[in-house]
Amino acid sequence: MNRIKDFTKGAIIPQLVKLALPIMATSFVQMAYTMIDIAWLGRLGSAAVAAAGAAGFFVWLAISISLNTRIGVEVGVSQSIGAGQMDKAKMFASTSLTLALGLSILYGIFLFVAAPLLIGFFGMTESITQEGVTFLRITAFSAPFIFLNATFSGIYNASGQSKVPFYVSVVGLVFNIVLDPFLIFGIGFPKMGVAGAALATTLAQGLVTTIFLIEIAGPRKLFKNFRVLVKPQWYYVKMIFKRGFPASLQNSLFALFSMNLARIAAEWGYIGVTTQSVGAQIEAISWNTAQGFSSALSAFVGQNYGARQLGRIRRAYFDTMGIMTVWGLITGTAFVLFGDKIFGIFVPEPAAIASGAVYLRILGYSQLFMVFEIASTGAFTGIGKTLPPSIQSILFTGARIPLALLLTATSLELSGVWWAITISTWCKGIVLPIWFMYTINLLMRQQREKGI
């Protein structure tokens, strides 16, 4: 129990940074799995990247669905710790892991069975589609690992032990780095190409799950007498989905909307799909940093909300937004000025580099607003109000599809898809911070009126 950290007292910024850095590093490690696959597959050509990129949208969907239990457990555990209810925190953790396993098995079966239909949606050539189907079917076996790893990370983040997911993920990444070239290019093994990248990542994710299981049940265990799997009690199931479902729905729809944008981009050939899938991974450099602070803010806010320290929550939000302003300007400038050089690191084909540079330049103009939205989402999550971020995200992200159809019909052509993404991000990055400030000020006024 002494491993759990108390965020209800002490200097705010050092606590946020200390918690955020391992979460950010863990996010970068998770991103590196895909980036390393892309870097190796890029040596096989843009077609191989397009096949893996199309399948990657369904990995993204898996991560989005896993937010049901990750967000649910982060809020449940952090607020229970803040209120001093450790047995309740432990039950939230066990129930979330049980639910994660059940959801993952269902999703894995769906991916394996529906793979030809899912990859065929993108309308690519038969050879690329077949490689994508193979990649997705192998990836289907990693679904339990993806869901459980996300939930384990949520448990440790909520307890202030964000270094644990980082260290565990690094082990998996190193394993993936070593295994990738052997399986993709057939060094000591039969040459597997795209399938080799999928198998290496699946094995690495399985290793991460194994280490998490050993860690949480070992001598340095987070909770006493902890059980990984339990018979779910309705109260905990209800609270987990109440808090996690809006965020999961938001991110799942985001992934589905992005798939539709990729389908529109595919009208310009597989270069369009390659540009979006690789460009989105590069943009994740900015996204993952903001997400690290968002998760840290969520845990910080959760504990202080449980302790009814609303003024401390408001100060922490402003501190986080200040940090995000600096980061958003740095990454946006880098994408605008050096997009071609950054994209060329992963796919060395001239046509792909030219298309990728346009993508990053246009998306660079939205980075500041994107990090504002992500940080505000973490603040809402910490107070248990996950519906506002979901509502505005679904509304504006969904608007990308008709906007993209409209803009691509003009002289913008393919770049119209990227402008649709940027315009909607501007809207989200303005609306959500205003909404959170209204919410926290309202809660503080209500607290004063009650004399708490």
PDB file of C-alpha atoms in Angstrom, residues 105-374:
ATOM      1  CA  ILE A 105     -11.662 -12.323 -26.540  1.00  0.00           C
ATOM      2  CA  LEU A 106     -14.841 -11.196 -28.304  1.00  0.00           C
ATOM      3  CA  TYR A 107     -12.984  -8.550 -30.289  1.00  0.00           C
ATOM      4  CA  GLY A 108     -10.187 -10.936 -31.285  1.00  0.00           C
ATOM      5  CA  ILE A 109     -12.676 -13.460 -32.652  1.00  0.00           C
ATOM      6  CA  PHE A 110     -14.407 -10.680 -34.605  1.00  0.00           C
ATOM      7  CA  LEU A 111     -11.129  -9.528 -36.188  1.00  0.00           C
ATOM      8  CA  PHE A 112     -10.097 -13.007 -37.245  1.00  0.00           C
ATOM      9  CA  VAL A 113     -13.438 -13.910 -38.806  1.00  0.00           C
ATOM     10  CA  ALA A 114     -14.187 -10.555 -40.464  1.00  0.00           C
ATOM     11  CA  ALA A 115     -10.634  -9.727 -41.642  1.00  0.00           C
ATOM     12  CA  PRO A 116     -11.319 -10.025 -45.427  1.00  0.00           C
ATOM     13  CA  LEU A 117     -14.354  -7.752 -45.171  1.00  0.00           C
ATOM     14  CA  LEU A 118     -12.598  -5.225 -42.943  1.00  0.00           C
ATOM     15  CA  ILE A 119      -9.479  -4.842 -45.103  1.00  0.00           C
ATOM     16  CA  GLY A 120     -11.516  -5.001 -48.316  1.00  0.00           C
ATOM     17  CA  PHE A 121     -13.302  -1.837 -47.192  1.00  0.00           C
ATOM     18  CA  PHE A 122     -10.279   0.266 -48.205  1.00  0.00           C
ATOM     19  CA  GLY A 123     -10.554  -0.744 -51.857  1.00  0.00           C
ATOM     20  CA  MET A 124      -6.847  -1.466 -52.419  1.00  0.00           C
ATOM     21  CA  THR A 125      -5.391  -3.930 -54.922  1.00  0.00           C
ATOM     22  CA  GLU A 126      -5.914  -7.638 -54.333  1.00  0.00           C
ATOM     23  CA  SER A 127      -2.293  -8.328 -53.355  1.00  0.00           C
ATOM     24  CA  ILE A 128      -2.190  -5.485 -50.806  1.00  0.00           C
ATOM     25  CA  THR A 129      -5.584  -6.508 -49.424  1.00  0.00           C
ATOM     26  CA  GLN A 130      -4.425 -10.103 -48.925  1.00  0.00           C
ATOM     27  CA  GLU A 131      -1.317  -8.966 -47.040  1.00  0.00           C
ATOM     28  CA  GLY A 132      -3.506  -6.758 -44.882  1.00  0.00           C
ATOM     29  CA  VAL A 133      -5.822  -9.688 -44.082  1.00  0.00           C
ATOM     30  CA  THR A 134      -2.865 -11.813 -43.003  1.00  0.00           C
ATOM     31  CA  PHE A 135      -1.531  -9.007 -40.811  1.00  0.00           C
ATOM     32  CA  LEU A 136      -4.927  -8.478 -39.185  1.00  0.00           C
ATOM     33  CA  ARG A 137      -5.564 -12.169 -38.488  1.00  0.00           C
ATOM     34  CA  ILE A 138      -2.230 -12.520 -36.724  1.00  0.00           C
ATOM     35  CA  THR A 139      -2.917  -9.319 -34.803  1.00  0.00           C
ATOM     36  CA  ALA A 140      -6.279 -10.732 -33.656  1.00  0.00           C
ATOM     37  CA  PHE A 141      -4.371 -13.025 -31.285  1.00  0.00           C
ATOM     38  CA  SER A 142      -2.858  -9.972 -29.565  1.00  0.00           C
ATOM     39  CA  ALA A 143      -6.265  -8.541 -28.573  1.00  0.00           C
ATOM     40  CA  PRO A 144      -6.200  -9.952 -24.996  1.00  0.00           C
ATOM     41  CA  PHE A 145      -2.703  -8.531 -24.499  1.00  0.00           C
ATOM     42  CA  ILE A 146      -3.694  -5.076 -25.816  1.00  0.00           C
ATOM     43  CA  PHE A 147      -6.745  -4.858 -23.530  1.00  0.00           C
ATOM     44  CA  LEU A 148      -5.008  -6.211 -20.411  1.00  0.00           C
ATOM     45  CA  ASN A 149      -1.891  -4.059 -20.874  1.00  0.00           C
ATOM     46  CA  ALA A 150      -3.999  -0.914 -21.200  1.00  0.00           C
ATOM     47  CA  THR A 151      -5.927  -1.789 -18.041  1.00  0.00           C
ATOM     48  CA  PHE A 152      -2.802  -2.623 -16.053  1.00  0.00           C
ATOM     49  CA  SER A 153      -1.360   0.754 -17.099  1.00  0.00           C
ATOM     50  CA  GLY A 154      -4.522   2.491 -15.875  1.00  0.00           C
ATOM     51  CA  ILE A 155      -4.247   0.792 -12.472  1.00  0.00           C
ATOM     52  CA  TYR A 156      -0.633   1.835 -11.968  1.00  0.00           C
ATOM     53  CA  ASN A 157      -1.146   5.373 -13.302  1.00  0.00           C
ATOM     54  CA  ALA A 158      -4.080   5.952 -10.927  1.00  0.00           C
ATOM     55  CA  SER A 159      -1.888   4.772  -8.042  1.00  0.00           C
ATOM     56  CA  GLY A 160       0.916   7.194  -8.930  1.00  0.00           C
ATOM     57  CA  GLN A 161       3.183   4.361 -10.104  1.00  0.00           C
ATOM     58  CA  SER A 162       3.430   5.363 -13.765  1.00  0.00           C
ATOM     59  CA  LYS A 163       7.039   4.176 -13.968  1.00  0.00           C
ATOM     60  CA  VAL A 164       5.943   0.537 -13.826  1.00  0.00           C
ATOM     61  CA  PRO A 165       4.081   0.519 -17.181  1.00  0.00           C
ATOM     62  CA  PHE A 166       7.032   2.346 -18.733  1.00  0.00           C
ATOM     63  CA  TYR A 167       9.651  -0.173 -17.625  1.00  0.00           C
ATOM     64  CA  VAL A 168       7.450  -3.098 -18.591  1.00  0.00           C
ATOM     65  CA  SER A 169       6.692  -1.623 -22.024  1.00  0.00           C
ATOM     66  CA  VAL A 170      10.377  -0.970 -22.708  1.00  0.00           C
ATOM     67  CA  VAL A 171      11.118  -4.672 -22.263  1.00  0.00           C
ATOM     68  CA  GLY A 172       8.435  -5.510 -24.816  1.00  0.00           C
ATOM     69  CA  LEU A 173       9.722  -2.869 -27.232  1.00  0.00           C
ATOM     70  CA  VAL A 174      13.298  -4.133 -27.106  1.00  0.00           C
ATOM     71  CA  PHE A 175      12.008  -7.642 -27.755  1.00  0.00           C
ATOM     72  CA  ASN A 176      10.027  -6.335 -30.750  1.00  0.00           C
ATOM     73  CA  ILE A 177      13.009  -4.389 -32.134  1.00  0.00           C
ATOM     74  CA  VAL A 178      15.198  -7.470 -32.021  1.00  0.00           C
ATOM     75  CA  LEU A 179      12.602  -9.812 -33.489  1.00  0.00           C
ATOM     76  CA  ASP A 180      11.273  -7.595 -36.317  1.00  0.00           C
ATOM     77  CA  PRO A 181      14.119  -7.867 -38.877  1.00  0.00           C
ATOM     78  CA  PHE A 182      14.511 -11.598 -38.275  1.00  0.00           C
ATOM     79  CA  LEU A 183      10.876 -12.330 -39.080  1.00  0.00           C
ATOM     80  CA  ILE A 184      10.282  -9.663 -41.743  1.00  0.00           C
ATOM     81  CA  PHE A 185      13.417 -10.317 -43.818  1.00  0.00           C
ATOM     82  CA  GLY A 186      13.941 -13.981 -42.947  1.00  0.00           C
ATOM     83  CA  ILE A 187      17.182 -13.761 -40.997  1.00  0.00           C
ATOM     84  CA  GLY A 188      17.434 -17.242 -39.490  1.00  0.00           C
ATOM     85  CA  PHE A 189      13.690 -17.718 -40.130  1.00  0.00           C
ATOM     86  CA  PRO A 190      11.514 -18.027 -43.221  1.00  0.00           C
ATOM     87  CA  LYS A 191      10.937 -14.569 -44.747  1.00  0.00           C
ATOM     88  CA  MET A 192       7.468 -13.455 -43.584  1.00  0.00           C
ATOM     89  CA  GLY A 193       7.316  -9.813 -44.730  1.00  0.00           C
ATOM     90  CA  VAL A 194       4.207  -8.022 -43.444  1.00  0.00           C
ATOM     91  CA  ALA A 195       3.133 -11.106 -41.463  1.00  0.00           C
ATOM     92  CA  GLY A 196       6.479 -11.088 -39.655  1.00  0.00           C
ATOM     93  CA  ALA A 197       5.885  -7.583 -38.353  1.00  0.00           C
ATOM     94  CA  ALA A 198       2.479  -8.627 -36.997  1.00  0.00           C
ATOM     95  CA  LEU A 199       3.875 -11.749 -35.319  1.00  0.00           C
ATOM     96  CA  ALA A 200       6.775  -9.878 -33.697  1.00  0.00           C
ATOM     97  CA  THR A 201       4.441  -7.281 -32.215  1.00  0.00           C
ATOM     98  CA  THR A 202       1.980  -9.918 -30.982  1.00  0.00           C
ATOM     99  CA  LEU A 203       4.746 -11.849 -29.194  1.00  0.00           C
ATOM    100  CA  ALA A 204       6.099  -8.633 -27.657  1.00  0.00           C
ATOM    101  CA  GLN A 205       2.656  -7.629 -26.366  1.00  0.00           C
ATOM    102  CA  GLY A 206       2.266 -11.098 -24.847  1.00  0.00           C
ATOM    103  CA  LEU A 207       5.578 -10.679 -23.045  1.00  0.00           C
ATOM    104  CA  VAL A 208       4.399  -7.346 -21.599  1.00  0.00           C
ATOM    105  CA  THR A 209       1.217  -8.955 -20.252  1.00  0.00           C
ATOM    106  CA  THR A 210       3.238 -11.723 -18.632  1.00  0.00           C
ATOM    107  CA  ILE A 211       5.492  -9.225 -16.855  1.00  0.00           C
ATOM    108  CA  PHE A 212       2.494  -7.208 -15.631  1.00  0.00           C
ATOM    109  CA  LEU A 213       0.961 -10.366 -14.150  1.00  0.00           C
ATOM    110  CA  ILE A 214       4.205 -11.212 -12.361  1.00  0.00           C
ATOM    111  CA  GLU A 215       4.605  -7.615 -11.098  1.00  0.00           C
ATOM    112  CA  ILE A 216       1.106  -7.170  -9.671  1.00  0.00           C
ATOM    113  CA  ALA A 217       1.192 -10.527  -7.880  1.00  0.00           C
ATOM    114  CA  GLY A 218       4.863 -10.396  -6.813  1.00  0.00           C
ATOM    115  CA  PRO A 219       6.512  -9.280  -3.569  1.00  0.00           C
ATOM    116  CA  ARG A 220       6.193  -5.573  -4.544  1.00  0.00           C
ATOM    117  CA  LYS A 221       2.464  -5.957  -5.162  1.00  0.00           C
ATOM    118  CA  LEU A 222       0.341  -2.812  -5.319  1.00  0.00           C
ATOM    119  CA  PHE A 223      -2.550  -4.206  -3.251  1.00  0.00           C
ATOM    120  CA  LYS A 224      -2.574  -6.858  -0.522  1.00  0.00           C
ATOM    121  CA  ASN A 225      -4.383 -10.116  -1.329  1.00  0.00           C
ATOM    122  CA  PHE A 226      -5.005  -8.941  -4.894  1.00  0.00           C
ATOM    123  CA  ARG A 227      -6.908 -11.183  -7.320  1.00  0.00           C
ATOM    124  CA  VAL A 228      -6.476 -10.533 -11.034  1.00  0.00           C
ATOM    125  CA  LEU A 229      -9.814 -12.076 -12.023  1.00  0.00           C
ATOM    126  CA  VAL A 230     -12.987 -11.917  -9.930  1.00  0.00           C
ATOM    127  CA  LYS A 231     -16.688 -12.531 -10.323  1.00  0.00           C
ATOM    128  CA  PRO A 232     -17.862  -9.064 -11.379  1.00  0.00           C
ATOM    129  CA  GLN A 233     -20.180  -7.201  -9.014  1.00  0.00           C
ATOM    130  CA  TRP A 234     -22.798  -5.073 -10.723  1.00  0.00           C
ATOM    131  CA  TYR A 235     -21.884  -1.866  -8.881  1.00  0.00           C
ATOM    132  CA  TYR A 236     -18.283  -1.929 -10.111  1.00  0.00           C
ATOM    133  CA  VAL A 237     -19.225  -3.016 -13.629  1.00  0.00           C
ATOM    134  CA  LYS A 238     -21.744  -0.165 -13.834  1.00  0.00           C
ATOM    135  CA  MET A 239     -19.291   2.442 -12.545  1.00  0.00           C
ATOM    136  CA  ILE A 240     -16.455   1.268 -14.810  1.00  0.00           C
ATOM    137  CA  PHE A 241     -18.575   1.465 -17.961  1.00  0.00           C
ATOM    138  CA  LYS A 242     -20.255   4.679 -16.842  1.00  0.00           C
ATOM    139  CA  ARG A 243     -16.847   6.349 -16.700  1.00  0.00           C
ATOM    140  CA  GLY A 244     -15.082   4.491 -19.479  1.00  0.00           C
ATOM    141  CA  PHE A 245     -17.761   4.034 -22.135  1.00  0.00           C
ATOM    142  CA  PRO A 246     -18.057   7.682 -23.258  1.00  0.00           C
ATOM    143  CA  ALA A 247     -14.292   7.925 -23.814  1.00  0.00           C
ATOM    144  CA  SER A 248     -14.243   4.531 -25.494  1.00  0.00           C
ATOM    145  CA  LEU A 249     -17.129   5.468 -27.764  1.00  0.00           C
ATOM    146  CA  GLN A 250     -15.453   8.764 -28.589  1.00  0.00           C
ATOM    147  CA  ASN A 251     -12.157   7.104 -29.552  1.00  0.00           C
ATOM    148  CA  SER A 252     -13.835   4.198 -31.333  1.00  0.00           C
ATOM    149  CA  LEU A 253     -15.844   6.568 -33.500  1.00  0.00           C
ATOM    150  CA  PHE A 254     -12.672   8.589 -34.040  1.00  0.00           C
ATOM    151  CA  ALA A 255     -11.012   5.439 -35.393  1.00  0.00           C
ATOM    152  CA  LEU A 256     -14.031   4.624 -37.573  1.00  0.00           C
ATOM    153  CA  PHE A 257     -14.159   8.175 -38.933  1.00  0.00           C
ATOM    154  CA  SER A 258     -10.432   7.935 -39.710  1.00  0.00           C
ATOM    155  CA  MET A 259     -11.037   4.686 -41.588  1.00  0.00           C
ATOM    156  CA  ASN A 260     -13.587   6.469 -43.737  1.00  0.00           C
ATOM    157  CA  LEU A 261     -11.127   9.282 -44.364  1.00  0.00           C
ATOM    158  CA  ALA A 262      -8.550   6.670 -45.395  1.00  0.00           C
ATOM    159  CA  ARG A 263     -11.112   5.224 -47.800  1.00  0.00           C
ATOM    160  CA  ILE A 264     -11.554   8.689 -49.319  1.00  0.00           C
ATOM    161  CA  ALA A 265      -7.763   9.093 -49.504  1.00  0.00           C
ATOM    162  CA  ALA A 266      -7.512   5.695 -51.240  1.00  0.00           C
ATOM    163  CA  GLU A 267      -9.178   7.286 -54.291  1.00  0.00           C
ATOM    164  CA  TRP A 268      -5.696   8.694 -54.988  1.00  0.00           C
ATOM    165  CA  GLY A 269      -4.158   5.208 -54.778  1.00  0.00           C
ATOM    166  CA  TYR A 270      -2.427   3.388 -51.957  1.00  0.00           C
ATOM    167  CA  ILE A 271      -0.140   6.433 -51.484  1.00  0.00           C
ATOM    168  CA  GLY A 272      -3.145   8.143 -49.884  1.00  0.00           C
ATOM    169  CA  VAL A 273      -3.542   5.338 -47.312  1.00  0.00           C
ATOM    170  CA  THR A 274       0.212   5.245 -46.721  1.00  0.00           C
ATOM    171  CA  THR A 275       0.296   9.005 -46.165  1.00  0.00           C
ATOM    172  CA  GLN A 276      -2.486   8.945 -43.596  1.00  0.00           C
ATOM    173  CA  SER A 277      -1.314   5.865 -41.691  1.00  0.00           C
ATOM    174  CA  VAL A 278       2.343   6.919 -41.498  1.00  0.00           C
ATOM    175  CA  GLY A 279       1.498  10.609 -40.998  1.00  0.00           C
ATOM    176  CA  ALA A 280      -0.809   9.780 -38.113  1.00  0.00           C
ATOM    177  CA  GLN A 281       1.947   7.800 -36.427  1.00  0.00           C
ATOM    178  CA  ILE A 282       4.353  10.725 -36.789  1.00  0.00           C
ATOM    179  CA  GLU A 283       1.703  13.092 -35.426  1.00  0.00           C
ATOM    180  CA  ALA A 284       1.459  10.761 -32.436  1.00  0.00           C
ATOM    181  CA  ILE A 285       4.741  12.313 -31.264  1.00  0.00           C
ATOM    182  CA  SER A 286       2.677  15.353 -30.349  1.00  0.00           C
ATOM    183  CA  TRP A 287      -0.423  13.399 -29.341  1.00  0.00           C
ATOM    184  CA  ASN A 288       1.374  11.020 -26.974  1.00  0.00           C
ATOM    185  CA  THR A 289       3.122  13.826 -25.139  1.00  0.00           C
ATOM    186  CA  ALA A 290      -0.199  15.555 -24.569  1.00  0.00           C
ATOM    187  CA  GLN A 291      -1.779  12.243 -23.601  1.00  0.00           C
ATOM    188  CA  GLY A 292       0.920  11.707 -20.990  1.00  0.00           C
ATOM    189  CA  PHE A 293       0.041  14.978 -19.301  1.00  0.00           C
ATOM    190  CA  SER A 294      -3.664  14.247 -19.796  1.00  0.00           C
ATOM    191  CA  SER A 295      -3.363  10.917 -17.953  1.00  0.00           C
ATOM    192  CA  ALA A 296      -1.260  12.522 -15.234  1.00  0.00           C
ATOM    193  CA  LEU A 297      -3.821  15.310 -14.872  1.00  0.00           C
ATOM    194  CA  SER A 298      -6.612  12.730 -14.740  1.00  0.00           C
ATOM    195  CA  ALA A 299      -4.979  10.855 -11.835  1.00  0.00           C
ATOM    196  CA  PHE A 300      -4.119  14.136 -10.075  1.00  0.00           C
ATOM    197  CA  VAL A 301      -7.620  15.540 -10.519  1.00  0.00           C
ATOM    198  CA  GLY A 302      -9.217  12.212  -9.518  1.00  0.00           C
ATOM    199  CA  GLN A 303      -7.506  12.134  -6.132  1.00  0.00           C
ATOM    200  CA  ASN A 304      -8.157  15.825  -5.445  1.00  0.00           C
ATOM    201  CA  TYR A 305     -11.771  15.502  -6.543  1.00  0.00           C
ATOM    202  CA  GLY A 306     -12.190  12.609  -4.126  1.00  0.00           C
ATOM    203  CA  ALA A 307     -10.707  14.872  -1.428  1.00  0.00           C
ATOM    204  CA  ARG A 308     -12.934  17.804  -2.597  1.00  0.00           C
ATOM    205  CA  GLN A 309      -9.968  20.102  -3.302  1.00  0.00           C
ATOM    206  CA  LEU A 310     -11.435  21.895  -6.330  1.00  0.00           C
ATOM    207  CA  GLY A 311      -9.169  24.938  -6.170  1.00  0.00           C
ATOM    208  CA  ARG A 312      -6.149  22.662  -6.462  1.00  0.00           C
ATOM    209  CA  ILE A 313      -7.743  21.034  -9.518  1.00  0.00           C
ATOM    210  CA  ARG A 314      -8.206  24.424 -11.204  1.00  0.00           C
ATOM    211  CA  ARG A 315      -4.575  25.414 -10.592  1.00  0.00           C
ATOM    212  CA  ALA A 316      -3.330  22.097 -11.938  1.00  0.00           C
ATOM    213  CA  TYR A 317      -5.418  22.548 -15.109  1.00  0.00           C
ATOM    214  CA  PHE A 318      -3.921  25.971 -15.817  1.00  0.00           C
ATOM    215  CA  ASP A 319      -0.400  24.670 -15.182  1.00  0.00           C
ATOM    216  CA  THR A 320      -0.958  21.787 -17.598  1.00  0.00           C
ATOM    217  CA  MET A 321      -2.389  24.042 -20.309  1.00  0.00           C
ATOM    218  CA  GLY A 322       0.682  26.276 -20.035  1.00  0.00           C
ATOM    219  CA  ILE A 323       2.979  23.323 -20.633  1.00  0.00           C
ATOM    220  CA  MET A 324       0.807  22.161 -23.527  1.00  0.00           C
ATOM    221  CA  THR A 325       0.979  25.585 -25.179  1.00  0.00           C
ATOM    222  CA  VAL A 326       4.763  25.352 -25.413  1.00  0.00           C
ATOM    223  CA  TRP A 327       4.675  21.785 -26.705  1.00  0.00           C
ATOM    224  CA  GLY A 328       1.960  22.416 -29.289  1.00  0.00           C
ATOM    225  CA  LEU A 329       3.899  25.344 -30.771  1.00  0.00           C
ATOM    226  CA  ILE A 330       7.134  23.334 -30.946  1.00  0.00           C
ATOM    227  CA  THR A 331       5.649  20.303 -32.704  1.00  0.00           C
ATOM    228  CA  GLY A 332       3.455  22.377 -35.008  1.00  0.00           C
ATOM    229  CA  THR A 333       6.456  24.402 -36.180  1.00  0.00           C
ATOM    230  CA  ALA A 334       8.525  21.252 -36.745  1.00  0.00           C
ATOM    231  CA  PHE A 335       5.810  19.633 -38.865  1.00  0.00           C
ATOM    232  CA  VAL A 336       5.331  22.759 -40.992  1.00  0.00           C
ATOM    233  CA  LEU A 337       9.027  23.407 -41.640  1.00  0.00           C
ATOM    234  CA  PHE A 338      10.547  19.913 -41.713  1.00  0.00           C
ATOM    235  CA  GLY A 339       7.677  17.604 -42.722  1.00  0.00           C
ATOM    236  CA  ASP A 340       9.448  16.133 -45.760  1.00  0.00           C
ATOM    237  CA  LYS A 341      12.564  15.219 -43.814  1.00  0.00           C
ATOM    238  CA  ILE A 342      10.559  13.675 -40.955  1.00  0.00           C
ATOM    239  CA  PHE A 343       8.339  11.597 -43.262  1.00  0.00           C
ATOM    240  CA  GLY A 344      11.324  10.422 -45.302  1.00  0.00           C
ATOM    241  CA  ILE A 345      12.807   8.688 -42.274  1.00  0.00           C
ATOM    242  CA  PHE A 346      10.042   6.078 -42.437  1.00  0.00           C
ATOM    243  CA  VAL A 347       9.149   5.752 -46.128  1.00  0.00           C
ATOM    244  CA  PRO A 348      12.021   6.697 -48.472  1.00  0.00           C
ATOM    245  CA  GLU A 349       9.974   6.748 -51.723  1.00  0.00           C
ATOM    246  CA  PRO A 350       9.896  10.248 -53.330  1.00  0.00           C
ATOM    247  CA  ALA A 351       6.141  10.166 -54.068  1.00  0.00           C
ATOM    248  CA  ALA A 352       5.333   9.166 -50.490  1.00  0.00           C
ATOM    249  CA  ILE A 353       7.659  11.840 -49.078  1.00  0.00           C
ATOM    250  CA  ALA A 354       6.034  14.574 -51.176  1.00  0.00           C
ATOM    251  CA  SER A 355       2.539  13.510 -50.099  1.00  0.00           C
ATOM    252  CA  GLY A 356       3.595  13.090 -46.472  1.00  0.00           C
ATOM    253  CA  ALA A 357       5.162  16.553 -46.356  1.00  0.00           C
ATOM    254  CA  VAL A 358       1.843  18.109 -47.391  1.00  0.00           C
ATOM    255  CA  TYR A 359       0.030  16.083 -44.711  1.00  0.00           C
ATOM    256  CA  LEU A 360       2.382  17.163 -41.921  1.00  0.00           C
ATOM    257  CA  ARG A 361       2.414  20.816 -43.007  1.00  0.00           C
ATOM    258  CA  ILE A 362      -1.384  21.055 -42.909  1.00  0.00           C
ATOM    259  CA  LEU A 363      -1.692  19.080 -39.662  1.00  0.00           C
ATOM    260  CA  GLY A 364       1.055  21.229 -38.149  1.00  0.00           C
ATOM    261  CA  TYR A 365      -1.339  24.157 -38.054  1.00  0.00           C
ATOM    262  CA  SER A 366      -3.631  22.226 -35.685  1.00  0.00           C
ATOM    263  CA  GLN A 367      -1.179  20.859 -33.121  1.00  0.00           C
ATOM    264  CA  LEU A 368      -1.736  23.571 -30.505  1.00  0.00           C
ATOM    265  CA  PHE A 369      -5.489  22.999 -30.562  1.00  0.00           C
ATOM    266  CA  MET A 370      -5.079  19.226 -30.479  1.00  0.00           C
ATOM    267  CA  VAL A 371      -3.025  19.276 -27.267  1.00  0.00           C
ATOM    268  CA  PHE A 372      -5.542  21.682 -25.685  1.00  0.00           C
ATOM    269  CA  GLU A 373      -8.340  19.201 -26.362  1.00  0.00           C
ATOM    270  CA  ILE A 374      -6.381  16.224 -25.030  1.00  0.00           C
TER     271      ILE A 374
END
